[in-house]
């Protein structure tokens, strides 16, 4: 019952703050109206101590007690002002967030700019959906890049959600904070299967049939020599006639092309299929193979390299996910 009441209260406060502040973009400046501040538990204890000291001073009419009480109270007011100023004016900019695999921790790199003349100390950032925090100092007239961690559990677009900026500097008596709602998300690939079947056998024998520099099948022409070309492939006679080094080209990739087909994994559920395909893509890329992939409604022609890897992983991450599903996840 208390948990439900607490969750309801937190949701209402979150909705109130979001409607009050309005939507944020990729760049946010912390102004006075979006900074909140409350005493920490130590601050409440400190205030209670001051109250007891005040009552004792009044009861015994002790002037030294009054002086000490008011001196400590003044110190608390200064601490509150310093805590508030430690965050006021900071500018947060969404820098970059690299895709990760489901189950890994995504890092949203936030650039924290400090336009002021004094360093900001112990500035803490955290995502609402993750208990981990990142704390750092921001130099005067400088910036710091804070990688905010966020755990991922499933593939697709993972929104950052509410970002909390806070600090209890200098004495830990007060905690100012601000909530930021950046329109920012990271792509989460499927988790690669730990025990995937072996890679499918290559189809069609050698290569893709296009001229390149790795095949051994048929001579297809000459090109200018490039650093790293094997001396065995240099066309010496033609080079002497053209007065420049020329390299022979052949058709065929010299690699075996494989197809990763969704239909070949019949009997497995959809998420397991995606995990197996993800593992195949990673293994083939690591081995430098050329490969193609077939998903329901999408075909990715055979190719090799980083671009092919990213293209296939993105397709696996977003397979079967509609815009409505993304909004529900957000």
PDB file of C-alpha atoms in Angstrom:
ATOM      1  CA  UNK A   1       0.000   0.000   0.000  1.00  0.00           C
ATOM      2  CA  UNK A   2       2.765   2.412   0.950  1.00  0.00           C
ATOM      3  CA  UNK A   3       4.719   1.428  -2.145  1.00  0.00           C
ATOM      4  CA  UNK A   4       1.735   2.226  -4.376  1.00  0.00           C
ATOM      5  CA  UNK A   5       1.164   5.535  -2.634  1.00  0.00           C
ATOM      6  CA  UNK A   6       4.815   6.419  -2.979  1.00  0.00           C
ATOM      7  CA  UNK A   7       4.876   5.478  -6.649  1.00  0.00           C
ATOM      8  CA  UNK A   8       1.723   7.521  -7.270  1.00  0.00           C
ATOM      9  CA  UNK A   9       3.181  10.530  -5.508  1.00  0.00           C
ATOM     10  CA  UNK A  10       6.435  10.317  -7.423  1.00  0.00           C
ATOM     11  CA  UNK A  11       4.579  10.040 -10.713  1.00  0.00           C
ATOM     12  CA  UNK A  12       2.461  13.090  -9.921  1.00  0.00           C
ATOM     13  CA  UNK A  13       5.533  15.117  -8.952  1.00  0.00           C
ATOM     14  CA  UNK A  14       7.295  14.039 -12.141  1.00  0.00           C
ATOM     15  CA  UNK A  15       4.326  15.043 -14.281  1.00  0.00           C
ATOM     16  CA  UNK A  16       4.043  18.386 -12.484  1.00  0.00           C
ATOM     17  CA  UNK A  17       7.732  19.167 -12.985  1.00  0.00           C
ATOM     18  CA  UNK A  18       7.651  18.171 -16.649  1.00  0.00           C
ATOM     19  CA  UNK A  19       4.573  20.275 -17.385  1.00  0.00           C
ATOM     20  CA  UNK A  20       6.071  23.205 -15.483  1.00  0.00           C
ATOM     21  CA  UNK A  21       9.407  23.097 -17.292  1.00  0.00           C
ATOM     22  CA  UNK A  22       8.175  22.073 -20.730  1.00  0.00           C
ATOM     23  CA  UNK A  23       9.997  19.711 -23.121  1.00  0.00           C
ATOM     24  CA  UNK A  24      13.775  19.954 -23.359  1.00  0.00           C
ATOM     25  CA  UNK A  25      15.866  19.658 -26.493  1.00  0.00           C
ATOM     26  CA  UNK A  26      19.448  18.490 -26.789  1.00  0.00           C
ATOM     27  CA  UNK A  27      20.799  21.611 -25.040  1.00  0.00           C
ATOM     28  CA  UNK A  28      19.592  22.776 -21.623  1.00  0.00           C
ATOM     29  CA  UNK A  29      20.654  25.691 -19.426  1.00  0.00           C
ATOM     30  CA  UNK A  30      19.982  25.418 -15.696  1.00  0.00           C
ATOM     31  CA  UNK A  31      18.134  28.583 -14.785  1.00  0.00           C
ATOM     32  CA  UNK A  32      16.756  29.574 -11.407  1.00  0.00           C
ATOM     33  CA  UNK A  33      13.161  28.462 -11.985  1.00  0.00           C
ATOM     34  CA  UNK A  34      14.140  24.858 -12.659  1.00  0.00           C
ATOM     35  CA  UNK A  35      16.394  24.460  -9.628  1.00  0.00           C
ATOM     36  CA  UNK A  36      14.883  22.893  -6.515  1.00  0.00           C
ATOM     37  CA  UNK A  37      16.571  22.651  -3.123  1.00  0.00           C
ATOM     38  CA  UNK A  38      15.853  20.838   0.159  1.00  0.00           C
ATOM     39  CA  UNK A  39      17.935  20.000   3.236  1.00  0.00           C
ATOM     40  CA  UNK A  40      19.622  16.630   3.288  1.00  0.00           C
ATOM     41  CA  UNK A  41      19.091  14.292   6.302  1.00  0.00           C
ATOM     42  CA  UNK A  42      22.255  15.794   7.756  1.00  0.00           C
ATOM     43  CA  UNK A  43      20.797  19.239   7.126  1.00  0.00           C
ATOM     44  CA  UNK A  44      17.586  18.388   8.986  1.00  0.00           C
ATOM     45  CA  UNK A  45      19.651  17.070  11.896  1.00  0.00           C
ATOM     46  CA  UNK A  46      21.731  20.227  11.853  1.00  0.00           C
ATOM     47  CA  UNK A  47      18.573  22.368  11.955  1.00  0.00           C
ATOM     48  CA  UNK A  48      17.187  20.330  14.856  1.00  0.00           C
ATOM     49  CA  UNK A  49      20.446  20.853  16.715  1.00  0.00           C
ATOM     50  CA  UNK A  50      20.208  24.594  16.160  1.00  0.00           C
ATOM     51  CA  UNK A  51      16.647  24.587  17.509  1.00  0.00           C
ATOM     52  CA  UNK A  52      17.727  22.782  20.686  1.00  0.00           C
ATOM     53  CA  UNK A  53      20.611  25.197  21.122  1.00  0.00           C
ATOM     54  CA  UNK A  54      18.260  28.147  20.687  1.00  0.00           C
ATOM     55  CA  UNK A  55      15.811  26.815  23.284  1.00  0.00           C
ATOM     56  CA  UNK A  56      18.644  26.144  25.709  1.00  0.00           C
ATOM     57  CA  UNK A  57      20.057  29.640  25.227  1.00  0.00           C
ATOM     58  CA  UNK A  58      16.627  31.178  25.813  1.00  0.00           C
ATOM     59  CA  UNK A  59      16.018  29.060  28.927  1.00  0.00           C
ATOM     60  CA  UNK A  60      19.304  29.970  30.542  1.00  0.00           C
ATOM     61  CA  UNK A  61      19.584  33.460  28.989  1.00  0.00           C
ATOM     62  CA  UNK A  62      23.054  32.551  27.806  1.00  0.00           C
ATOM     63  CA  UNK A  63      24.425  35.193  25.442  1.00  0.00           C
ATOM     64  CA  UNK A  64      27.297  32.963  24.334  1.00  0.00           C
ATOM     65  CA  UNK A  65      24.775  30.299  23.418  1.00  0.00           C
ATOM     66  CA  UNK A  66      22.819  32.803  21.329  1.00  0.00           C
ATOM     67  CA  UNK A  67      25.969  33.908  19.576  1.00  0.00           C
ATOM     68  CA  UNK A  68      27.019  30.363  18.728  1.00  0.00           C
ATOM     69  CA  UNK A  69      23.516  29.436  17.545  1.00  0.00           C
ATOM     70  CA  UNK A  70      23.206  32.432  15.243  1.00  0.00           C
ATOM     71  CA  UNK A  71      26.736  31.916  13.966  1.00  0.00           C
ATOM     72  CA  UNK A  72      25.949  28.329  12.959  1.00  0.00           C
ATOM     73  CA  UNK A  73      22.627  29.424  11.455  1.00  0.00           C
ATOM     74  CA  UNK A  74      24.455  31.977   9.333  1.00  0.00           C
ATOM     75  CA  UNK A  75      26.818  29.259   8.215  1.00  0.00           C
ATOM     76  CA  UNK A  76      23.848  27.139   7.127  1.00  0.00           C
ATOM     77  CA  UNK A  77      22.410  30.010   5.081  1.00  0.00           C
ATOM     78  CA  UNK A  78      25.762  30.498   3.352  1.00  0.00           C
ATOM     79  CA  UNK A  79      25.955  26.783   2.649  1.00  0.00           C
ATOM     80  CA  UNK A  80      22.489  26.862   1.076  1.00  0.00           C
ATOM     81  CA  UNK A  81      23.454  29.755  -1.179  1.00  0.00           C
ATOM     82  CA  UNK A  82      26.725  28.061  -2.185  1.00  0.00           C
ATOM     83  CA  UNK A  83      24.953  24.780  -2.997  1.00  0.00           C
ATOM     84  CA  UNK A  84      22.409  26.573  -5.163  1.00  0.00           C
ATOM     85  CA  UNK A  85      25.106  28.557  -7.000  1.00  0.00           C
ATOM     86  CA  UNK A  86      27.081  25.382  -7.647  1.00  0.00           C
ATOM     87  CA  UNK A  87      24.503  24.270 -10.246  1.00  0.00           C
ATOM     88  CA  UNK A  88      23.005  27.554 -11.415  1.00  0.00           C
ATOM     89  CA  UNK A  89      23.980  28.507 -14.972  1.00  0.00           C
ATOM     90  CA  UNK A  90      25.396  25.151 -16.024  1.00  0.00           C
ATOM     91  CA  UNK A  91      24.683  24.157 -19.601  1.00  0.00           C
ATOM     92  CA  UNK A  92      24.103  20.513 -20.536  1.00  0.00           C
ATOM     93  CA  UNK A  93      24.486  19.318 -24.123  1.00  0.00           C
ATOM     94  CA  UNK A  94      23.730  15.838 -25.461  1.00  0.00           C
ATOM     95  CA  UNK A  95      27.017  14.686 -27.010  1.00  0.00           C
ATOM     96  CA  UNK A  96      26.815  11.068 -28.180  1.00  0.00           C
ATOM     97  CA  UNK A  97      25.628   7.615 -27.172  1.00  0.00           C
ATOM     98  CA  UNK A  98      27.039   4.520 -28.874  1.00  0.00           C
ATOM     99  CA  UNK A  99      24.766   1.523 -29.602  1.00  0.00           C
ATOM    100  CA  UNK A 100      25.093  -1.413 -27.225  1.00  0.00           C
ATOM    101  CA  UNK A 101      23.831  -4.972 -27.008  1.00  0.00           C
ATOM    102  CA  UNK A 102      20.873  -5.847 -24.789  1.00  0.00           C
ATOM    103  CA  UNK A 103      22.041  -6.458 -21.242  1.00  0.00           C
ATOM    104  CA  UNK A 104      24.961  -4.066 -21.511  1.00  0.00           C
ATOM    105  CA  UNK A 105      25.194  -0.583 -20.028  1.00  0.00           C
ATOM    106  CA  UNK A 106      24.621   2.308 -22.417  1.00  0.00           C
ATOM    107  CA  UNK A 107      26.624   5.478 -21.866  1.00  0.00           C
ATOM    108  CA  UNK A 108      24.965   8.802 -22.638  1.00  0.00           C
ATOM    109  CA  UNK A 109      27.844  11.260 -22.864  1.00  0.00           C
ATOM    110  CA  UNK A 110      26.638  14.638 -21.600  1.00  0.00           C
ATOM    111  CA  UNK A 111      28.849  17.685 -22.070  1.00  0.00           C
ATOM    112  CA  UNK A 112      28.549  19.930 -18.990  1.00  0.00           C
ATOM    113  CA  UNK A 113      29.620  23.511 -19.739  1.00  0.00           C
ATOM    114  CA  UNK A 114      30.485  25.953 -16.976  1.00  0.00           C
ATOM    115  CA  UNK A 115      30.363  29.585 -18.199  1.00  0.00           C
ATOM    116  CA  UNK A 116      31.126  30.930 -14.720  1.00  0.00           C
ATOM    117  CA  UNK A 117      34.375  32.140 -13.200  1.00  0.00           C
ATOM    118  CA  UNK A 118      34.401  29.514 -10.463  1.00  0.00           C
ATOM    119  CA  UNK A 119      34.720  25.766 -10.722  1.00  0.00           C
ATOM    120  CA  UNK A 120      31.639  23.650 -10.013  1.00  0.00           C
ATOM    121  CA  UNK A 121      32.440  20.875  -7.571  1.00  0.00           C
ATOM    122  CA  UNK A 122      30.984  17.389  -7.160  1.00  0.00           C
ATOM    123  CA  UNK A 123      28.309  17.749  -9.848  1.00  0.00           C
ATOM    124  CA  UNK A 124      26.351  14.514 -10.100  1.00  0.00           C
ATOM    125  CA  UNK A 125      24.317  13.203 -13.041  1.00  0.00           C
ATOM    126  CA  UNK A 126      22.109  10.130 -13.106  1.00  0.00           C
ATOM    127  CA  UNK A 127      19.327   8.604 -15.175  1.00  0.00           C
ATOM    128  CA  UNK A 128      16.012   7.959 -13.467  1.00  0.00           C
ATOM    129  CA  UNK A 129      15.970   4.305 -14.540  1.00  0.00           C
ATOM    130  CA  UNK A 130      19.433   3.540 -13.174  1.00  0.00           C
ATOM    131  CA  UNK A 131      20.716   3.918  -9.623  1.00  0.00           C
ATOM    132  CA  UNK A 132      24.307   4.499 -10.710  1.00  0.00           C
ATOM    133  CA  UNK A 133      25.596   8.058 -10.766  1.00  0.00           C
ATOM    134  CA  UNK A 134      28.521   9.894 -12.304  1.00  0.00           C
ATOM    135  CA  UNK A 135      30.151  12.687 -10.295  1.00  0.00           C
ATOM    136  CA  UNK A 136      32.813  15.097 -11.509  1.00  0.00           C
ATOM    137  CA  UNK A 137      34.094  18.641 -11.186  1.00  0.00           C
ATOM    138  CA  UNK A 138      33.630  21.195 -13.957  1.00  0.00           C
ATOM    139  CA  UNK A 139      36.437  23.760 -14.333  1.00  0.00           C
ATOM    140  CA  UNK A 140      35.732  27.480 -14.590  1.00  0.00           C
ATOM    141  CA  UNK A 141      34.937  28.562 -18.171  1.00  0.00           C
ATOM    142  CA  UNK A 142      35.396  24.957 -19.258  1.00  0.00           C
ATOM    143  CA  UNK A 143      33.481  21.753 -19.687  1.00  0.00           C
ATOM    144  CA  UNK A 144      33.475  18.121 -18.682  1.00  0.00           C
ATOM    145  CA  UNK A 145      32.093  15.081 -20.460  1.00  0.00           C
ATOM    146  CA  UNK A 146      30.004  12.901 -18.166  1.00  0.00           C
ATOM    147  CA  UNK A 147      29.090   9.356 -19.349  1.00  0.00           C
ATOM    148  CA  UNK A 148      25.721   8.763 -17.707  1.00  0.00           C
ATOM    149  CA  UNK A 149      25.124   4.995 -17.334  1.00  0.00           C
ATOM    150  CA  UNK A 150      21.820   3.379 -18.207  1.00  0.00           C
ATOM    151  CA  UNK A 151      21.180  -0.365 -18.031  1.00  0.00           C
ATOM    152  CA  UNK A 152      19.467  -1.944 -21.039  1.00  0.00           C
ATOM    153  CA  UNK A 153      17.326  -5.046 -21.007  1.00  0.00           C
ATOM    154  CA  UNK A 154      15.755  -5.347 -24.451  1.00  0.00           C
ATOM    155  CA  UNK A 155      16.514  -4.431 -28.039  1.00  0.00           C
ATOM    156  CA  UNK A 156      15.183  -1.361 -29.835  1.00  0.00           C
ATOM    157  CA  UNK A 157      15.402   2.316 -29.020  1.00  0.00           C
ATOM    158  CA  UNK A 158      16.127   2.959 -25.354  1.00  0.00           C
ATOM    159  CA  UNK A 159      15.231   6.524 -24.257  1.00  0.00           C
ATOM    160  CA  UNK A 160      17.331   8.251 -21.645  1.00  0.00           C
ATOM    161  CA  UNK A 161      14.254   9.370 -19.742  1.00  0.00           C
ATOM    162  CA  UNK A 162      14.537  11.858 -16.929  1.00  0.00           C
ATOM    163  CA  UNK A 163      18.054  13.026 -16.149  1.00  0.00           C
ATOM    164  CA  UNK A 164      18.821  14.291 -12.637  1.00  0.00           C
ATOM    165  CA  UNK A 165      21.471  16.923 -11.958  1.00  0.00           C
ATOM    166  CA  UNK A 166      22.354  17.427  -8.314  1.00  0.00           C
ATOM    167  CA  UNK A 167      25.061  18.298  -5.798  1.00  0.00           C
ATOM    168  CA  UNK A 168      25.392  18.609  -2.025  1.00  0.00           C
ATOM    169  CA  UNK A 169      28.567  20.669  -2.119  1.00  0.00           C
ATOM    170  CA  UNK A 170      29.996  22.267   0.050  1.00  0.00           C
ATOM    171  CA  UNK A 171      28.866  20.885   3.427  1.00  0.00           C
ATOM    172  CA  UNK A 172      26.281  18.275   2.537  1.00  0.00           C
ATOM    173  CA  UNK A 173      23.548  20.188   4.370  1.00  0.00           C
ATOM    174  CA  UNK A 174      21.448  21.025   1.293  1.00  0.00           C
ATOM    175  CA  UNK A 175      20.738  19.208  -1.927  1.00  0.00           C
ATOM    176  CA  UNK A 176      19.830  21.331  -4.953  1.00  0.00           C
ATOM    177  CA  UNK A 177      18.717  19.430  -8.020  1.00  0.00           C
ATOM    178  CA  UNK A 178      17.198  19.839 -11.436  1.00  0.00           C
ATOM    179  CA  UNK A 179      15.309  17.444 -13.703  1.00  0.00           C
ATOM    180  CA  UNK A 180      16.047  17.403 -17.424  1.00  0.00           C
ATOM    181  CA  UNK A 181      13.942  15.700 -20.075  1.00  0.00           C
ATOM    182  CA  UNK A 182      16.172  15.407 -23.130  1.00  0.00           C
ATOM    183  CA  UNK A 183      14.800  13.974 -26.350  1.00  0.00           C
ATOM    184  CA  UNK A 184      17.578  11.417 -26.567  1.00  0.00           C
ATOM    185  CA  UNK A 185      17.751   7.667 -27.077  1.00  0.00           C
ATOM    186  CA  UNK A 186      20.247   4.951 -27.868  1.00  0.00           C
ATOM    187  CA  UNK A 187      19.962   1.956 -30.177  1.00  0.00           C
ATOM    188  CA  UNK A 188      20.124  -1.429 -28.440  1.00  0.00           C
ATOM    189  CA  UNK A 189      21.044  -4.480 -30.521  1.00  0.00           C
ATOM    190  CA  UNK A 190      19.813  -7.971 -29.636  1.00  0.00           C
ATOM    191  CA  UNK A 191      21.996  -9.874 -27.207  1.00  0.00           C
ATOM    192  CA  UNK A 192      24.195 -12.271 -29.245  1.00  0.00           C
ATOM    193  CA  UNK A 193      23.320 -15.922 -28.653  1.00  0.00           C
ATOM    194  CA  UNK A 194      25.903 -17.609 -26.431  1.00  0.00           C
ATOM    195  CA  UNK A 195      25.448 -20.991 -28.075  1.00  0.00           C
ATOM    196  CA  UNK A 196      24.504 -20.341 -31.680  1.00  0.00           C
ATOM    197  CA  UNK A 197      24.575 -22.982 -34.437  1.00  0.00           C
ATOM    198  CA  UNK A 198      27.590 -22.893 -36.775  1.00  0.00           C
ATOM    199  CA  UNK A 199      27.560 -20.401 -39.622  1.00  0.00           C
ATOM    200  CA  UNK A 200      25.503 -21.562 -42.603  1.00  0.00           C
ATOM    201  CA  UNK A 201      27.417 -23.129 -45.450  1.00  0.00           C
ATOM    202  CA  UNK A 202      28.308 -20.711 -48.270  1.00  0.00           C
ATOM    203  CA  UNK A 203      26.072 -20.669 -51.307  1.00  0.00           C
ATOM    204  CA  UNK A 204      27.171 -20.258 -54.890  1.00  0.00           C
ATOM    205  CA  UNK A 205      30.844 -21.062 -54.380  1.00  0.00           C
ATOM    206  CA  UNK A 206      33.403 -18.306 -54.582  1.00  0.00           C
ATOM    207  CA  UNK A 207      32.715 -14.636 -54.497  1.00  0.00           C
ATOM    208  CA  UNK A 208      30.086 -12.189 -55.613  1.00  0.00           C
ATOM    209  CA  UNK A 209      31.175 -12.095 -59.228  1.00  0.00           C
ATOM    210  CA  UNK A 210      32.197  -8.431 -59.099  1.00  0.00           C
ATOM    211  CA  UNK A 211      35.687  -7.219 -59.990  1.00  0.00           C
ATOM    212  CA  UNK A 212      37.851  -6.489 -56.991  1.00  0.00           C
ATOM    213  CA  UNK A 213      41.342  -7.086 -55.736  1.00  0.00           C
ATOM    214  CA  UNK A 214      40.833 -10.239 -53.710  1.00  0.00           C
ATOM    215  CA  UNK A 215      39.492 -12.738 -56.231  1.00  0.00           C
ATOM    216  CA  UNK A 216      41.470 -15.334 -58.093  1.00  0.00           C
ATOM    217  CA  UNK A 217      38.938 -16.376 -60.711  1.00  0.00           C
ATOM    218  CA  UNK A 218      39.121 -14.286 -63.904  1.00  0.00           C
ATOM    219  CA  UNK A 219      41.319 -11.403 -65.032  1.00  0.00           C
ATOM    220  CA  UNK A 220      39.138  -8.292 -65.291  1.00  0.00           C
ATOM    221  CA  UNK A 221      41.495  -5.382 -65.950  1.00  0.00           C
ATOM    222  CA  UNK A 222      44.225  -3.135 -64.584  1.00  0.00           C
ATOM    223  CA  UNK A 223      44.331  -0.335 -62.100  1.00  0.00           C
ATOM    224  CA  UNK A 224      46.962   1.984 -60.639  1.00  0.00           C
ATOM    225  CA  UNK A 225      49.307   0.459 -58.110  1.00  0.00           C
ATOM    226  CA  UNK A 226      48.435   1.097 -54.479  1.00  0.00           C
ATOM    227  CA  UNK A 227      50.701   0.718 -51.517  1.00  0.00           C
ATOM    228  CA  UNK A 228      50.414  -2.790 -50.113  1.00  0.00           C
ATOM    229  CA  UNK A 229      49.657  -4.530 -53.424  1.00  0.00           C
ATOM    230  CA  UNK A 230      51.399  -7.860 -53.804  1.00  0.00           C
ATOM    231  CA  UNK A 231      54.341  -7.809 -56.282  1.00  0.00           C
ATOM    232  CA  UNK A 232      52.895 -10.982 -57.823  1.00  0.00           C
ATOM    233  CA  UNK A 233      49.913  -8.946 -59.047  1.00  0.00           C
ATOM    234  CA  UNK A 234      51.867  -6.165 -60.689  1.00  0.00           C
ATOM    235  CA  UNK A 235      51.558  -6.197 -64.497  1.00  0.00           C
ATOM    236  CA  UNK A 236      55.217  -5.536 -65.303  1.00  0.00           C
ATOM    237  CA  UNK A 237      54.908  -5.458 -69.083  1.00  0.00           C
ATOM    238  CA  UNK A 238      51.932  -3.135 -69.086  1.00  0.00           C
ATOM    239  CA  UNK A 239      53.625  -0.967 -66.453  1.00  0.00           C
ATOM    240  CA  UNK A 240      56.707  -0.557 -68.636  1.00  0.00           C
ATOM    241  CA  UNK A 241      54.541   0.539 -71.546  1.00  0.00           C
ATOM    242  CA  UNK A 242      52.461   3.012 -69.501  1.00  0.00           C
ATOM    243  CA  UNK A 243      55.440   4.277 -67.474  1.00  0.00           C
ATOM    244  CA  UNK A 244      53.588   3.685 -64.218  1.00  0.00           C
ATOM    245  CA  UNK A 245      52.949   0.707 -61.984  1.00  0.00           C
ATOM    246  CA  UNK A 246      49.700  -1.146 -62.716  1.00  0.00           C
ATOM    247  CA  UNK A 247      48.064  -3.916 -60.720  1.00  0.00           C
ATOM    248  CA  UNK A 248      46.012  -6.752 -62.149  1.00  0.00           C
ATOM    249  CA  UNK A 249      42.365  -7.078 -61.094  1.00  0.00           C
ATOM    250  CA  UNK A 250      40.332 -10.273 -60.963  1.00  0.00           C
ATOM    251  CA  UNK A 251      36.650 -11.106 -60.589  1.00  0.00           C
ATOM    252  CA  UNK A 252      35.492 -12.950 -57.495  1.00  0.00           C
ATOM    253  CA  UNK A 253      35.953 -11.934 -53.901  1.00  0.00           C
ATOM    254  CA  UNK A 254      38.212 -14.718 -52.882  1.00  0.00           C
ATOM    255  CA  UNK A 255      35.758 -15.081 -50.010  1.00  0.00           C
ATOM    256  CA  UNK A 256      32.852 -17.397 -49.521  1.00  0.00           C
ATOM    257  CA  UNK A 257      29.562 -15.564 -49.326  1.00  0.00           C
ATOM    258  CA  UNK A 258      27.011 -16.756 -46.818  1.00  0.00           C
ATOM    259  CA  UNK A 259      23.343 -16.024 -46.338  1.00  0.00           C
ATOM    260  CA  UNK A 260      21.853 -15.637 -42.886  1.00  0.00           C
ATOM    261  CA  UNK A 261      18.200 -16.444 -43.421  1.00  0.00           C
ATOM    262  CA  UNK A 262      15.405 -16.002 -40.885  1.00  0.00           C
ATOM    263  CA  UNK A 263      13.605 -18.961 -42.456  1.00  0.00           C
ATOM    264  CA  UNK A 264      16.516 -21.293 -41.702  1.00  0.00           C
ATOM    265  CA  UNK A 265      15.862 -20.909 -37.975  1.00  0.00           C
ATOM    266  CA  UNK A 266      12.341 -22.309 -37.972  1.00  0.00           C
ATOM    267  CA  UNK A 267      11.345 -23.778 -34.618  1.00  0.00           C
ATOM    268  CA  UNK A 268      12.926 -20.979 -32.590  1.00  0.00           C
ATOM    269  CA  UNK A 269      11.015 -18.043 -31.151  1.00  0.00           C
ATOM    270  CA  UNK A 270      11.532 -14.620 -32.692  1.00  0.00           C
ATOM    271  CA  UNK A 271      13.899 -13.224 -30.072  1.00  0.00           C
ATOM    272  CA  UNK A 272      16.073 -16.344 -30.172  1.00  0.00           C
ATOM    273  CA  UNK A 273      16.233 -16.094 -33.956  1.00  0.00           C
ATOM    274  CA  UNK A 274      17.377 -12.495 -33.696  1.00  0.00           C
ATOM    275  CA  UNK A 275      20.034 -13.448 -31.141  1.00  0.00           C
ATOM    276  CA  UNK A 276      21.374 -16.217 -33.375  1.00  0.00           C
ATOM    277  CA  UNK A 277      21.428 -13.945 -36.427  1.00  0.00           C
ATOM    278  CA  UNK A 278      23.225 -11.321 -34.345  1.00  0.00           C
ATOM    279  CA  UNK A 279      25.868 -13.851 -33.349  1.00  0.00           C
ATOM    280  CA  UNK A 280      26.322 -14.952 -36.962  1.00  0.00           C
ATOM    281  CA  UNK A 281      26.755 -11.356 -38.099  1.00  0.00           C
ATOM    282  CA  UNK A 282      29.400 -10.713 -35.439  1.00  0.00           C
ATOM    283  CA  UNK A 283      31.301 -13.918 -36.170  1.00  0.00           C
ATOM    284  CA  UNK A 284      31.250 -13.359 -39.930  1.00  0.00           C
ATOM    285  CA  UNK A 285      32.410  -9.781 -39.532  1.00  0.00           C
ATOM    286  CA  UNK A 286      35.229 -10.833 -37.216  1.00  0.00           C
ATOM    287  CA  UNK A 287      36.356 -13.378 -39.807  1.00  0.00           C
ATOM    288  CA  UNK A 288      36.216 -10.807 -42.619  1.00  0.00           C
ATOM    289  CA  UNK A 289      33.553 -12.726 -44.520  1.00  0.00           C
ATOM    290  CA  UNK A 290      31.039 -11.345 -46.986  1.00  0.00           C
ATOM    291  CA  UNK A 291      27.476 -12.174 -45.978  1.00  0.00           C
ATOM    292  CA  UNK A 292      23.872 -11.310 -46.689  1.00  0.00           C
ATOM    293  CA  UNK A 293      20.845 -11.445 -44.454  1.00  0.00           C
ATOM    294  CA  UNK A 294      17.162 -12.161 -45.021  1.00  0.00           C
ATOM    295  CA  UNK A 295      14.452 -11.031 -42.622  1.00  0.00           C
ATOM    296  CA  UNK A 296      10.689 -11.073 -43.170  1.00  0.00           C
ATOM    297  CA  UNK A 297      10.122  -8.176 -45.552  1.00  0.00           C
ATOM    298  CA  UNK A 298      13.771  -7.185 -45.854  1.00  0.00           C
ATOM    299  CA  UNK A 299      16.801  -8.498 -47.728  1.00  0.00           C
ATOM    300  CA  UNK A 300      20.332  -7.223 -47.254  1.00  0.00           C
ATOM    301  CA  UNK A 301      22.602  -8.095 -50.200  1.00  0.00           C
ATOM    302  CA  UNK A 302      25.939  -9.737 -49.484  1.00  0.00           C
ATOM    303  CA  UNK A 303      28.765  -7.440 -48.513  1.00  0.00           C
ATOM    304  CA  UNK A 304      31.580  -7.242 -46.019  1.00  0.00           C
ATOM    305  CA  UNK A 305      32.882  -4.570 -43.705  1.00  0.00           C
ATOM    306  CA  UNK A 306      31.766  -2.297 -40.897  1.00  0.00           C
ATOM    307  CA  UNK A 307      28.941  -0.686 -42.845  1.00  0.00           C
ATOM    308  CA  UNK A 308      27.346  -4.070 -43.513  1.00  0.00           C
ATOM    309  CA  UNK A 309      27.702  -5.026 -39.852  1.00  0.00           C
ATOM    310  CA  UNK A 310      25.977  -1.857 -38.655  1.00  0.00           C
ATOM    311  CA  UNK A 311      23.233  -2.146 -41.263  1.00  0.00           C
ATOM    312  CA  UNK A 312      22.397  -5.721 -40.269  1.00  0.00           C
ATOM    313  CA  UNK A 313      22.580  -5.085 -36.514  1.00  0.00           C
ATOM    314  CA  UNK A 314      20.254  -2.094 -36.801  1.00  0.00           C
ATOM    315  CA  UNK A 315      17.757  -4.165 -38.755  1.00  0.00           C
ATOM    316  CA  UNK A 316      17.882  -6.869 -36.087  1.00  0.00           C
ATOM    317  CA  UNK A 317      17.453  -4.299 -33.311  1.00  0.00           C
ATOM    318  CA  UNK A 318      14.340  -2.748 -34.868  1.00  0.00           C
ATOM    319  CA  UNK A 319      12.757  -5.842 -36.375  1.00  0.00           C
ATOM    320  CA  UNK A 320       9.032  -5.954 -35.591  1.00  0.00           C
ATOM    321  CA  UNK A 321       9.110  -2.776 -33.474  1.00  0.00           C
ATOM    322  CA  UNK A 322       6.536  -0.180 -34.404  1.00  0.00           C
ATOM    323  CA  UNK A 323       6.447   3.506 -33.486  1.00  0.00           C
ATOM    324  CA  UNK A 324       3.664   2.738 -30.984  1.00  0.00           C
ATOM    325  CA  UNK A 325       5.913   0.214 -29.260  1.00  0.00           C
ATOM    326  CA  UNK A 326       8.685   2.811 -28.987  1.00  0.00           C
ATOM    327  CA  UNK A 327       6.313   5.378 -27.472  1.00  0.00           C
ATOM    328  CA  UNK A 328       5.074   2.799 -24.971  1.00  0.00           C
ATOM    329  CA  UNK A 329       8.663   1.984 -23.981  1.00  0.00           C
ATOM    330  CA  UNK A 330       9.367   5.693 -23.509  1.00  0.00           C
TER     331      UNK A 330
END
